[in-house]
């Protein structure tokens, strides 16, 4: 007689998804840490892979929002509850261009700092050439340039200047070089 196959609980499925994502990011960070003084030829494939990961991360964030909407629809059909059903917020994306990014580790630090800002859902890297990174920041209310400057100043421990912050168009920031960079 065969045993029925047990189905994982929803909590187990979410915990497993989080574990897989954390493990994958840890492996990518380890690979970047191993790349000591890579040549430009070595960096091109890494850049492409990082950009692919960033695009996948943004797609995943949008997919999670869709799942939240589906869950809200299921809760509405299930009947009234004591708590109101929260609707997924409307998200906006702004382009941020940062020059003076100190290498791939600096890029990872930059992305991590931006993604951790309050209200930011995603901060994927669109491109990274020389010392200039272009990122798309997705949030309910995108952070003000001053908030971005403060976050980067904390991460890089050096001055960060707003080069341009038009109402429509990319916000441009510059991370000042340290004396040794000159």
GROMACS .gro file of N, CA and C in nm:
model
  546
    1UNK      N    1   0.084  -0.117   0.000
    1UNK     CA    2   0.000   0.000   0.000
    1UNK      C    3   0.089   0.124   0.000
    2UNK      N    4   0.057   0.218  -0.084
    2UNK     CA    5   0.139   0.339  -0.093
    2UNK      C    6   0.088   0.443   0.005
    3UNK      N    7   0.181   0.520   0.055
    3UNK     CA    8   0.148   0.628   0.147
    3UNK      C    9   0.107   0.751   0.066
    4UNK      N   10   0.009   0.825   0.112
    4UNK     CA   11  -0.025   0.948   0.040
    4UNK      C   12   0.091   1.048   0.050
    5UNK      N   13   0.110   1.120  -0.059
    5UNK     CA   14   0.216   1.221  -0.062
    5UNK      C   15   0.168   1.342   0.017
    6UNK      N   16   0.251   1.380   0.116
    6UNK     CA   17   0.210   1.497   0.196
    6UNK      C   18   0.245   1.624   0.120
    7UNK      N   19   0.157   1.719   0.129
    7UNK     CA   20   0.178   1.848   0.063
    7UNK      C   21   0.243   1.941   0.164
    8UNK      N   22   0.345   2.016   0.118
    8UNK     CA   23   0.406   2.112   0.211
    8UNK      C   24   0.306   2.222   0.246
    9UNK      N   25   0.316   2.270   0.368
    9UNK     CA   26   0.228   2.378   0.409
    9UNK      C   27   0.269   2.506   0.336
   10UNK      N   28   0.177   2.602   0.326
   10UNK     CA   29   0.215   2.730   0.263
   10UNK      C   30   0.335   2.795   0.332
   11UNK      N   31   0.341   2.785   0.464
   11UNK     CA   32   0.454   2.846   0.536
   11UNK      C   33   0.584   2.779   0.496
   12UNK      N   34   0.583   2.645   0.478
   12UNK     CA   35   0.703   2.573   0.434
   12UNK      C   36   0.744   2.617   0.294
   13UNK      N   37   0.648   2.636   0.206
   13UNK     CA   38   0.679   2.677   0.069
   13UNK      C   39   0.743   2.816   0.067
   14UNK      N   40   0.690   2.908   0.145
   14UNK     CA   41   0.747   3.043   0.150
   14UNK      C   42   0.885   3.041   0.213
   15UNK      N   43   0.901   2.963   0.319
   15UNK     CA   44   1.032   2.954   0.385
   15UNK      C   45   1.135   2.896   0.289
   16UNK      N   46   1.097   2.796   0.212
   16UNK     CA   47   1.189   2.735   0.114
   16UNK      C   48   1.226   2.834   0.004
   17UNK      N   49   1.129   2.911  -0.044
   17UNK     CA   50   1.157   3.011  -0.147
   17UNK      C   51   1.256   3.115  -0.095
   18UNK      N   52   1.236   3.162   0.027
   18UNK     CA   53   1.328   3.260   0.086
   18UNK      C   54   1.467   3.200   0.103
   19UNK      N   55   1.475   3.075   0.146
   19UNK     CA   56   1.605   3.010   0.165
   19UNK      C   57   1.678   2.998   0.032
   20UNK      N   58   1.608   2.958  -0.073
   20UNK     CA   59   1.671   2.944  -0.205
   20UNK      C   60   1.723   3.078  -0.255
   21UNK      N   61   1.644   3.184  -0.240
   21UNK     CA   62   1.688   3.317  -0.284
   21UNK      C   63   1.809   3.364  -0.205
   22UNK      N   64   1.808   3.346  -0.073
   22UNK     CA   65   1.921   3.388   0.009
   22UNK      C   66   2.047   3.310  -0.026
   23UNK      N   67   2.033   3.178  -0.047
   23UNK     CA   68   2.150   3.096  -0.083
   23UNK      C   69   2.208   3.138  -0.218
   24UNK      N   70   2.121   3.166  -0.314
   24UNK     CA   71   2.168   3.206  -0.446
   24UNK      C   72   2.242   3.339  -0.439
   25UNK      N   73   2.188   3.435  -0.366
   25UNK     CA   74   2.256   3.564  -0.352
   25UNK      C   75   2.389   3.550  -0.279
   26UNK      N   76   2.394   3.463  -0.180
   26UNK     CA   77   2.520   3.441  -0.108
   26UNK      C   78   2.625   3.382  -0.201
   27UNK      N   79   2.584   3.290  -0.290
   27UNK     CA   80   2.680   3.232  -0.386
   27UNK      C   81   2.730   3.337  -0.484
   28UNK      N   82   2.642   3.426  -0.530
   28UNK     CA   83   2.683   3.532  -0.623
   28UNK      C   84   2.782   3.625  -0.553
   29UNK      N   85   2.752   3.664  -0.429
   29UNK     CA   86   2.843   3.752  -0.355
   29UNK      C   87   2.977   3.685  -0.333
   30UNK      N   88   2.978   3.554  -0.307
   30UNK     CA   89   3.103   3.481  -0.289
   30UNK      C   90   3.185   3.480  -0.417
   31UNK      N   91   3.118   3.461  -0.532
   31UNK     CA   92   3.188   3.465  -0.660
   31UNK      C   93   3.252   3.601  -0.685
   32UNK      N   94   3.179   3.707  -0.653
   32UNK     CA   95   3.233   3.841  -0.672
   32UNK      C   96   3.351   3.866  -0.579
   33UNK      N   97   3.343   3.814  -0.457
   33UNK     CA   98   3.452   3.833  -0.362
   33UNK      C   99   3.578   3.758  -0.406
   34UNK      N  100   3.560   3.647  -0.476
   34UNK     CA  101   3.674   3.569  -0.523
   34UNK      C  102   3.745   3.635  -0.641
   35UNK      N  103   3.675   3.719  -0.714
   35UNK     CA  104   3.731   3.782  -0.834
   35UNK      C  105   3.822   3.896  -0.793
   36UNK      N  106   3.948   3.865  -0.762
   36UNK     CA  107   4.043   3.968  -0.722
   36UNK      C  108   4.105   4.029  -0.846
   37UNK      N  109   4.101   4.160  -0.855
   37UNK     CA  110   4.158   4.236  -0.966
   37UNK      C  111   4.126   4.173  -1.101
   38UNK      N  112   3.996   4.156  -1.132
   38UNK     CA  113   3.962   4.095  -1.260
   38UNK      C  114   3.991   4.190  -1.377
   39UNK      N  115   4.015   4.131  -1.492
   39UNK     CA  116   4.035   4.212  -1.612
   39UNK      C  117   3.899   4.252  -1.669
   40UNK      N  118   3.902   4.345  -1.763
   40UNK     CA  119   3.777   4.390  -1.825
   40UNK      C  120   3.707   4.273  -1.894
   41UNK      N  121   3.784   4.182  -1.952
   41UNK     CA  122   3.724   4.066  -2.019
   41UNK      C  123   3.653   3.976  -1.919
   42UNK      N  124   3.707   3.965  -1.797
   42UNK     CA  125   3.644   3.884  -1.693
   42UNK      C  126   3.516   3.949  -1.642
   43UNK      N  127   3.510   4.083  -1.644
   43UNK     CA  128   3.397   4.154  -1.588
   43UNK      C  129   3.274   4.152  -1.678
   44UNK      N  130   3.292   4.145  -1.808
   44UNK     CA  131   3.178   4.151  -1.901
   44UNK      C  132   3.076   4.041  -1.873
   45UNK      N  133   3.117   3.913  -1.860
   45UNK     CA  134   3.016   3.811  -1.831
   45UNK      C  135   2.952   3.832  -1.694
   46UNK      N  136   3.030   3.877  -1.595
   46UNK     CA  137   2.973   3.903  -1.463
   46UNK      C  138   2.870   4.015  -1.470
   47UNK      N  139   2.901   4.119  -1.546
   47UNK     CA  140   2.807   4.230  -1.562
   47UNK      C  141   2.676   4.181  -1.623
   48UNK      N  142   2.686   4.100  -1.726
   48UNK     CA  143   2.566   4.047  -1.791
   48UNK      C  144   2.483   3.962  -1.695
   49UNK      N  145   2.552   3.882  -1.615
   49UNK     CA  146   2.479   3.796  -1.522
   49UNK      C  147   2.414   3.877  -1.410
   50UNK      N  148   2.485   3.980  -1.361
   50UNK     CA  149   2.427   4.066  -1.258
   50UNK      C  150   2.304   4.137  -1.314
   51UNK      N  151   2.313   4.186  -1.437
   51UNK     CA  152   2.199   4.254  -1.498
   51UNK      C  153   2.082   4.158  -1.515
   52UNK      N  154   2.111   4.031  -1.551
   52UNK     CA  155   2.004   3.932  -1.565
   52UNK      C  156   1.940   3.904  -1.429
   53UNK      N  157   2.022   3.895  -1.324
   53UNK     CA  158   1.968   3.875  -1.189
   53UNK      C  159   1.882   3.994  -1.147
   54UNK      N  160   1.927   4.113  -1.178
   54UNK     CA  161   1.851   4.233  -1.141
   54UNK      C  162   1.716   4.235  -1.213
   55UNK      N  163   1.717   4.198  -1.341
   55UNK     CA  164   1.591   4.194  -1.416
   55UNK      C  165   1.498   4.088  -1.359
   56UNK      N  166   1.554   3.973  -1.322
   56UNK     CA  167   1.473   3.866  -1.264
   56UNK      C  168   1.415   3.910  -1.129
   57UNK      N  169   1.495   3.984  -1.051
   57UNK     CA  170   1.449   4.031  -0.921
   57UNK      C  171   1.334   4.129  -0.939
   58UNK      N  172   1.342   4.216  -1.038
   58UNK     CA  173   1.233   4.311  -1.061
   58UNK      C  174   1.107   4.237  -1.107
   59UNK      N  175   1.125   4.138  -1.195
   59UNK     CA  176   1.011   4.059  -1.241
   59UNK      C  177   0.948   3.984  -1.124
   60UNK      N  178   1.032   3.934  -1.033
   60UNK     CA  179   0.981   3.863  -0.916
   60UNK      C  180   0.901   3.957  -0.827
   61UNK      N  181   0.949   4.079  -0.807
   61UNK     CA  182   0.876   4.176  -0.725
   61UNK      C  183   0.739   4.206  -0.786
   62UNK      N  184   0.734   4.221  -0.918
   62UNK     CA  185   0.606   4.247  -0.984
   62UNK      C  186   0.514   4.126  -0.973
   63UNK      N  187   0.572   4.006  -0.985
   63UNK     CA  188   0.493   3.883  -0.974
   63UNK      C  189   0.436   3.869  -0.833
   64UNK      N  190   0.516   3.905  -0.732
   64UNK     CA  191   0.467   3.899  -0.593
   64UNK      C  192   0.350   3.996  -0.573
   65UNK      N  193   0.356   4.113  -0.637
   65UNK     CA  194   0.244   4.206  -0.628
   65UNK      C  195   0.118   4.146  -0.693
   66UNK      N  196   0.137   4.076  -0.807
   66UNK     CA  197   0.022   4.011  -0.872
   66UNK      C  198  -0.037   3.904  -0.780
   67UNK      N  199   0.049   3.827  -0.714
   67UNK     CA  200   0.000   3.724  -0.623
   67UNK      C  201  -0.076   3.786  -0.506
   68UNK      N  202  -0.028   3.899  -0.456
   68UNK     CA  203  -0.099   3.968  -0.348
   68UNK      C  204  -0.237   4.012  -0.394
   69UNK      N  205  -0.248   4.060  -0.518
   69UNK     CA  206  -0.378   4.099  -0.573
   69UNK      C  207  -0.471   3.978  -0.584
   70UNK      N  208  -0.415   3.863  -0.630
   70UNK     CA  209  -0.497   3.742  -0.640
   70UNK      C  210  -0.545   3.697  -0.504
   71UNK      N  211  -0.458   3.705  -0.404
   71UNK     CA  212  -0.495   3.666  -0.268
   71UNK      C  213  -0.606   3.758  -0.215
   72UNK      N  214  -0.593   3.887  -0.242
   72UNK     CA  215  -0.697   3.981  -0.198
   72UNK      C  216  -0.830   3.947  -0.265
   73UNK      N  217  -0.828   3.910  -0.392
   73UNK     CA  218  -0.951   3.872  -0.463
   73UNK      C  219  -1.012   3.746  -0.400
   74UNK      N  220  -0.928   3.649  -0.365
   74UNK     CA  221  -0.978   3.528  -0.301
   74UNK      C  222  -1.040   3.559  -0.165
   75UNK      N  223  -0.977   3.649  -0.089
   75UNK     CA  224  -1.031   3.687   0.041
   75UNK      C  225  -1.166   3.758   0.027
   76UNK      N  226  -1.181   3.840  -0.078
   76UNK     CA  227  -1.309   3.909  -0.100
   76UNK      C  228  -1.419   3.807  -0.131
   77UNK      N  229  -1.384   3.705  -0.213
   77UNK     CA  230  -1.483   3.603  -0.248
   77UNK      C  231  -1.518   3.515  -0.129
   78UNK      N  232  -1.425   3.499  -0.034
   78UNK     CA  233  -1.449   3.413   0.082
   78UNK      C  234  -1.551   3.475   0.177
   79UNK      N  235  -1.576   3.602   0.162
   79UNK     CA  236  -1.675   3.666   0.248
   79UNK      C  237  -1.614   3.773   0.334
   80UNK      N  238  -1.699   3.839   0.410
   80UNK     CA  239  -1.649   3.948   0.495
   80UNK      C  240  -1.558   3.895   0.605
   81UNK      N  241  -1.459   3.973   0.633
   81UNK     CA  242  -1.367   3.940   0.743
   81UNK      C  243  -1.368   4.057   0.841
   82UNK      N  244  -1.311   4.033   0.955
   82UNK     CA  245  -1.308   4.139   1.055
   82UNK      C  246  -1.208   4.248   1.017
   83UNK      N  247  -1.111   4.214   0.930
   83UNK     CA  248  -1.010   4.312   0.888
   83UNK      C  249  -1.032   4.350   0.743
   84UNK      N  250  -1.013   4.477   0.710
   84UNK     CA  251  -1.026   4.515   0.569
   84UNK      C  252  -0.912   4.453   0.487
   85UNK      N  253  -0.943   4.421   0.362
   85UNK     CA  254  -0.843   4.362   0.273
   85UNK      C  255  -0.757   4.474   0.215
   86UNK      N  256  -0.627   4.460   0.233
   86UNK     CA  257  -0.534   4.561   0.182
   86UNK      C  258  -0.510   4.538   0.034
   87UNK      N  259  -0.514   4.645  -0.040
   87UNK     CA  260  -0.487   4.640  -0.184
   87UNK      C  261  -0.339   4.669  -0.205
   88UNK      N  262  -0.282   4.599  -0.301
   88UNK     CA  263  -0.141   4.623  -0.331
   88UNK      C  264  -0.124   4.768  -0.376
   89UNK      N  265  -0.021   4.835  -0.328
   89UNK     CA  266  -0.004   4.977  -0.363
   89UNK      C  267   0.037   4.995  -0.509
   90UNK      N  268   0.007   5.114  -0.560
   90UNK     CA  269   0.053   5.150  -0.693
   90UNK      C  270   0.201   5.182  -0.684
   91UNK      N  271   0.279   5.125  -0.773
   91UNK     CA  272   0.424   5.144  -0.769
   91UNK      C  273   0.469   5.233  -0.884
   92UNK      N  274   0.573   5.312  -0.856
   92UNK     CA  275   0.635   5.397  -0.959
   92UNK      C  276   0.782   5.361  -0.967
   93UNK      N  277   0.839   5.378  -1.084
   93UNK     CA  278   0.981   5.350  -1.103
   93UNK      C  279   1.050   5.477  -1.149
   94UNK      N  280   1.164   5.506  -1.085
   94UNK     CA  281   1.246   5.619  -1.129
   94UNK      C  282   1.383   5.565  -1.166
   95UNK      N  283   1.448   5.635  -1.255
   95UNK     CA  284   1.584   5.597  -1.297
   95UNK      C  285   1.683   5.677  -1.214
   96UNK      N  286   1.785   5.607  -1.165
   96UNK     CA  287   1.892   5.670  -1.089
   96UNK      C  288   2.024   5.634  -1.155
   97UNK      N  289   2.104   5.736  -1.186
   97UNK     CA  290   2.237   5.716  -1.244
   97UNK      C  291   2.338   5.765  -1.141
   98UNK      N  292   2.432   5.678  -1.103
   98UNK     CA  293   2.532   5.712  -1.003
   98UNK      C  294   2.670   5.695  -1.064
   99UNK      N  295   2.751   5.801  -1.060
   99UNK     CA  296   2.889   5.791  -1.106
   99UNK      C  297   2.981   5.787  -0.984
  100UNK      N  298   3.100   5.733  -1.007
  100UNK     CA  299   3.198   5.720  -0.899
  100UNK      C  300   3.177   5.594  -0.817
  101UNK      N  301   3.105   5.495  -0.871
  101UNK     CA  302   3.082   5.370  -0.800
  101UNK      C  303   3.212   5.291  -0.796
  102UNK      N  304   3.261   5.258  -0.677
  102UNK     CA  305   3.391   5.192  -0.665
  102UNK      C  306   3.385   5.041  -0.689
  103UNK      N  307   3.374   4.998  -0.813
  103UNK     CA  308   3.381   4.856  -0.848
  103UNK      C  309   3.254   4.778  -0.821
  104UNK      N  310   3.264   4.645  -0.844
  104UNK     CA  311   3.147   4.559  -0.828
  104UNK      C  312   3.099   4.552  -0.684
  105UNK      N  313   3.193   4.546  -0.589
  105UNK     CA  314   3.150   4.542  -0.450
  105UNK      C  315   3.077   4.672  -0.415
  106UNK      N  316   3.127   4.784  -0.468
  106UNK     CA  317   3.058   4.911  -0.448
  106UNK      C  318   2.919   4.909  -0.511
  107UNK      N  319   2.907   4.846  -0.627
  107UNK     CA  320   2.777   4.833  -0.693
  107UNK      C  321   2.681   4.752  -0.606
  108UNK      N  322   2.730   4.641  -0.551
  108UNK     CA  323   2.645   4.558  -0.464
  108UNK      C  324   2.605   4.636  -0.338
  109UNK      N  325   2.699   4.712  -0.280
  109UNK     CA  326   2.668   4.794  -0.163
  109UNK      C  327   2.565   4.901  -0.198
  110UNK      N  328   2.580   4.962  -0.316
  110UNK     CA  329   2.488   5.064  -0.364
  110UNK      C  330   2.347   5.006  -0.378
  111UNK      N  331   2.337   4.892  -0.445
  111UNK     CA  332   2.206   4.831  -0.467
  111UNK      C  333   2.142   4.789  -0.335
  112UNK      N  334   2.220   4.731  -0.246
  112UNK     CA  335   2.168   4.688  -0.115
  112UNK      C  336   2.116   4.809  -0.036
  113UNK      N  337   2.191   4.920  -0.038
  113UNK     CA  338   2.150   5.040   0.036
  113UNK      C  339   2.020   5.097  -0.021
  114UNK      N  340   2.009   5.101  -0.152
  114UNK     CA  341   1.888   5.156  -0.214
  114UNK      C  342   1.768   5.066  -0.190
  115UNK      N  343   1.788   4.934  -0.199
  115UNK     CA  344   1.677   4.841  -0.179
  115UNK      C  345   1.627   4.842  -0.035
  116UNK      N  346   1.713   4.883   0.059
  116UNK     CA  347   1.672   4.883   0.200
  116UNK      C  348   1.602   5.012   0.242
  117UNK      N  349   1.594   5.111   0.153
  117UNK     CA  350   1.526   5.235   0.189
  117UNK      C  351   1.377   5.209   0.209
  118UNK      N  352   1.318   5.284   0.301
  118UNK     CA  353   1.177   5.267   0.332
  118UNK      C  354   1.090   5.287   0.208
  119UNK      N  355   1.002   5.191   0.184
  119UNK     CA  356   0.908   5.199   0.071
  119UNK      C  357   0.962   5.147  -0.061
  120UNK      N  358   1.092   5.122  -0.071
  120UNK     CA  359   1.149   5.073  -0.196
  120UNK      C  360   1.122   4.924  -0.208
  121UNK      N  361   1.061   4.884  -0.319
  121UNK     CA  362   1.031   4.743  -0.344
  121UNK      C  363   1.143   4.674  -0.420
  122UNK      N  364   1.207   4.747  -0.510
  122UNK     CA  365   1.313   4.688  -0.592
  122UNK      C  366   1.408   4.797  -0.638
  123UNK      N  367   1.535   4.758  -0.656
  123UNK     CA  368   1.636   4.851  -0.706
  123UNK      C  369   1.731   4.776  -0.798
  124UNK      N  370   1.678   4.721  -0.909
  124UNK     CA  371   1.764   4.643  -0.998
  124UNK      C  372   1.862   4.732  -1.075
  125UNK      N  373   1.977   4.674  -1.103
  125UNK     CA  374   2.080   4.742  -1.182
  125UNK      C  375   2.045   4.721  -1.329
  126UNK      N  376   2.034   4.829  -1.403
  126UNK     CA  377   2.007   4.820  -1.546
  126UNK      C  378   2.137   4.810  -1.625
  127UNK      N  379   2.238   4.887  -1.581
  127UNK     CA  380   2.368   4.879  -1.648
  127UNK      C  381   2.477   4.926  -1.553
  128UNK      N  382   2.599   4.881  -1.581
  128UNK     CA  383   2.715   4.920  -1.503
  128UNK      C  384   2.834   4.922  -1.598
  129UNK      N  385   2.885   5.041  -1.626
  129UNK     CA  386   2.999   5.059  -1.716
  129UNK      C  387   3.100   5.149  -1.646
  130UNK      N  388   3.226   5.109  -1.648
  130UNK     CA  389   3.333   5.186  -1.583
  130UNK      C  390   3.292   5.210  -1.438
  131UNK      N  391   3.266   5.335  -1.400
  131UNK     CA  392   3.226   5.364  -1.262
  131UNK      C  393   3.084   5.419  -1.255
  132UNK      N  394   3.003   5.399  -1.361
  132UNK     CA  395   2.868   5.453  -1.366
  132UNK      C  396   2.765   5.341  -1.366
  133UNK      N  397   2.671   5.351  -1.273
  133UNK     CA  398   2.564   5.252  -1.261
  133UNK      C  399   2.430   5.319  -1.286
  134UNK      N  400   2.345   5.251  -1.361
  134UNK     CA  401   2.207   5.295  -1.382
  134UNK      C  402   2.116   5.193  -1.315
  135UNK      N  403   2.029   5.241  -1.227
  135UNK     CA  404   1.937   5.155  -1.154
  135UNK      C  405   1.795   5.206  -1.171
  136UNK      N  406   1.700   5.117  -1.160
  136UNK     CA  407   1.559   5.152  -1.160
  136UNK      C  408   1.506   5.128  -1.019
  137UNK      N  409   1.457   5.232  -0.955
  137UNK     CA  410   1.407   5.221  -0.818
  137UNK      C  411   1.255   5.219  -0.824
  138UNK      N  412   1.197   5.108  -0.776
  138UNK     CA  413   1.053   5.091  -0.777
  138UNK      C  414   1.002   5.105  -0.634
  139UNK      N  415   0.906   5.197  -0.616
  139UNK     CA  416   0.852   5.224  -0.483
  139UNK      C  417   0.713   5.285  -0.496
  140UNK      N  418   0.639   5.285  -0.384
  140UNK     CA  419   0.510   5.354  -0.382
  140UNK      C  420   0.535   5.502  -0.403
  141UNK      N  421   0.625   5.556  -0.324
  141UNK     CA  422   0.668   5.694  -0.337
  141UNK      C  423   0.819   5.691  -0.347
  142UNK      N  424   0.873   5.717  -0.465
  142UNK     CA  425   1.019   5.711  -0.480
  142UNK      C  426   1.089   5.806  -0.383
  143UNK      N  427   1.204   5.765  -0.331
  143UNK     CA  428   1.276   5.849  -0.235
  143UNK      C  429   1.322   5.980  -0.300
  144UNK      N  430   1.327   6.084  -0.219
  144UNK     CA  431   1.375   6.214  -0.266
  144UNK      C  432   1.527   6.206  -0.287
  145UNK      N  433   1.580   6.291  -0.375
  145UNK     CA  434   1.725   6.291  -0.396
  145UNK      C  435   1.805   6.305  -0.265
  146UNK      N  436   1.755   6.385  -0.171
  146UNK     CA  437   1.826   6.402  -0.044
  146UNK      C  438   1.834   6.272   0.035
  147UNK      N  439   1.728   6.192   0.027
  147UNK     CA  440   1.726   6.062   0.095
  147UNK      C  441   1.828   5.968   0.031
  148UNK      N  442   1.834   5.971  -0.103
  148UNK     CA  443   1.931   5.888  -0.176
  148UNK      C  444   2.073   5.928  -0.139
  149UNK      N  445   2.098   6.059  -0.135
  149UNK     CA  446   2.231   6.111  -0.101
  149UNK      C  447   2.271   6.065   0.038
  150UNK      N  448   2.181   6.077   0.135
  150UNK     CA  449   2.212   6.038   0.273
  150UNK      C  450   2.244   5.890   0.282
  151UNK      N  451   2.167   5.806   0.212
  151UNK     CA  452   2.191   5.661   0.216
  151UNK      C  453   2.327   5.627   0.157
  152UNK      N  454   2.363   5.689   0.045
  152UNK     CA  455   2.491   5.659  -0.020
  152UNK      C  456   2.607   5.715   0.060
  153UNK      N  457   2.588   5.829   0.121
  153UNK     CA  458   2.693   5.888   0.205
  153UNK      C  459   2.723   5.794   0.322
  154UNK      N  460   2.619   5.735   0.380
  154UNK     CA  461   2.638   5.641   0.491
  154UNK      C  462   2.712   5.515   0.445
  155UNK      N  463   2.681   5.466   0.327
  155UNK     CA  464   2.743   5.342   0.277
  155UNK      C  465   2.889   5.365   0.238
  156UNK      N  466   2.917   5.472   0.166
  156UNK     CA  467   3.050   5.492   0.110
  156UNK      C  468   3.140   5.582   0.195
  157UNK      N  469   3.084   5.644   0.298
  157UNK     CA  470   3.160   5.730   0.389
  157UNK      C  471   3.242   5.835   0.313
  158UNK      N  472   3.180   5.896   0.215
  158UNK     CA  473   3.241   6.006   0.142
  158UNK      C  474   3.129   6.092   0.084
  159UNK      N  475   3.163   6.212   0.042
  159UNK     CA  476   3.059   6.302  -0.009
  159UNK      C  477   2.987   6.245  -0.132
  160UNK      N  478   2.859   6.274  -0.138
  160UNK     CA  479   2.776   6.237  -0.252
  160UNK      C  480   2.703   6.363  -0.294
  161UNK      N  481   2.711   6.396  -0.422
  161UNK     CA  482   2.649   6.518  -0.472
  161UNK      C  483   2.537   6.485  -0.569
  162UNK      N  484   2.433   6.569  -0.569
  162UNK     CA  485   2.327   6.561  -0.669
  162UNK      C  486   2.377   6.639  -0.790
  163UNK      N  487   2.392   6.571  -0.902
  163UNK     CA  488   2.435   6.636  -1.025
  163UNK      C  489   2.313   6.694  -1.097
  164UNK      N  490   2.203   6.615  -1.099
  164UNK     CA  491   2.081   6.659  -1.167
  164UNK      C  492   1.964   6.582  -1.108
  165UNK      N  493   1.854   6.651  -1.083
  165UNK     CA  494   1.733   6.588  -1.031
  165UNK      C  495   1.610   6.650  -1.096
  166UNK      N  496   1.591   6.626  -1.226
  166UNK     CA  497   1.475   6.685  -1.293
  166UNK      C  498   1.345   6.618  -1.248
  167UNK      N  499   1.234   6.686  -1.269
  167UNK     CA  500   1.103   6.631  -1.233
  167UNK      C  501   1.077   6.502  -1.311
  168UNK      N  502   1.111   6.503  -1.438
  168UNK     CA  503   1.097   6.383  -1.523
  168UNK      C  504   1.233   6.355  -1.582
  169UNK      N  505   1.279   6.233  -1.565
  169UNK     CA  506   1.411   6.197  -1.615
  169UNK      C  507   1.494   6.141  -1.502
  170UNK      N  508   1.610   6.091  -1.537
  170UNK     CA  509   1.691   6.025  -1.435
  170UNK      C  510   1.751   6.123  -1.334
  171UNK      N  511   1.753   6.078  -1.209
  171UNK     CA  512   1.825   6.152  -1.105
  171UNK      C  513   1.971   6.112  -1.118
  172UNK      N  514   2.061   6.209  -1.118
  172UNK     CA  515   2.204   6.180  -1.132
  172UNK      C  516   2.277   6.220  -1.005
  173UNK      N  517   2.353   6.124  -0.950
  173UNK     CA  518   2.433   6.148  -0.831
  173UNK      C  519   2.579   6.115  -0.861
  174UNK      N  520   2.670   6.175  -0.784
  174UNK     CA  521   2.812   6.148  -0.801
  174UNK      C  522   2.870   6.117  -0.663
  175UNK      N  523   2.940   6.002  -0.653
  175UNK     CA  524   3.011   5.967  -0.531
  175UNK      C  525   3.151   6.021  -0.547
  176UNK      N  526   3.193   6.105  -0.452
  176UNK     CA  527   3.326   6.166  -0.460
  176UNK      C  528   3.434   6.060  -0.440
  177UNK      N  529   3.545   6.074  -0.514
  177UNK     CA  530   3.655   5.978  -0.495
  177UNK      C  531   3.728   6.007  -0.363
  178UNK      N  532   3.790   5.902  -0.307
  178UNK     CA  533   3.875   5.924  -0.191
  178UNK      C  534   4.013   5.961  -0.244
  179UNK      N  535   4.097   6.016  -0.159
  179UNK     CA  536   4.229   6.062  -0.203
  179UNK      C  537   4.306   5.951  -0.274
  180UNK      N  538   4.298   5.829  -0.227
  180UNK     CA  539   4.371   5.719  -0.290
  180UNK      C  540   4.320   5.689  -0.430
  181UNK      N  541   4.193   5.725  -0.460
  181UNK     CA  542   4.135   5.701  -0.593
  181UNK      C  543   4.189   5.798  -0.697
  182UNK      N  544   4.244   5.911  -0.654
  182UNK     CA  545   4.289   6.013  -0.748
  182UNK      C  546   4.411   5.974  -0.817
   0.00000   0.00000   0.00000
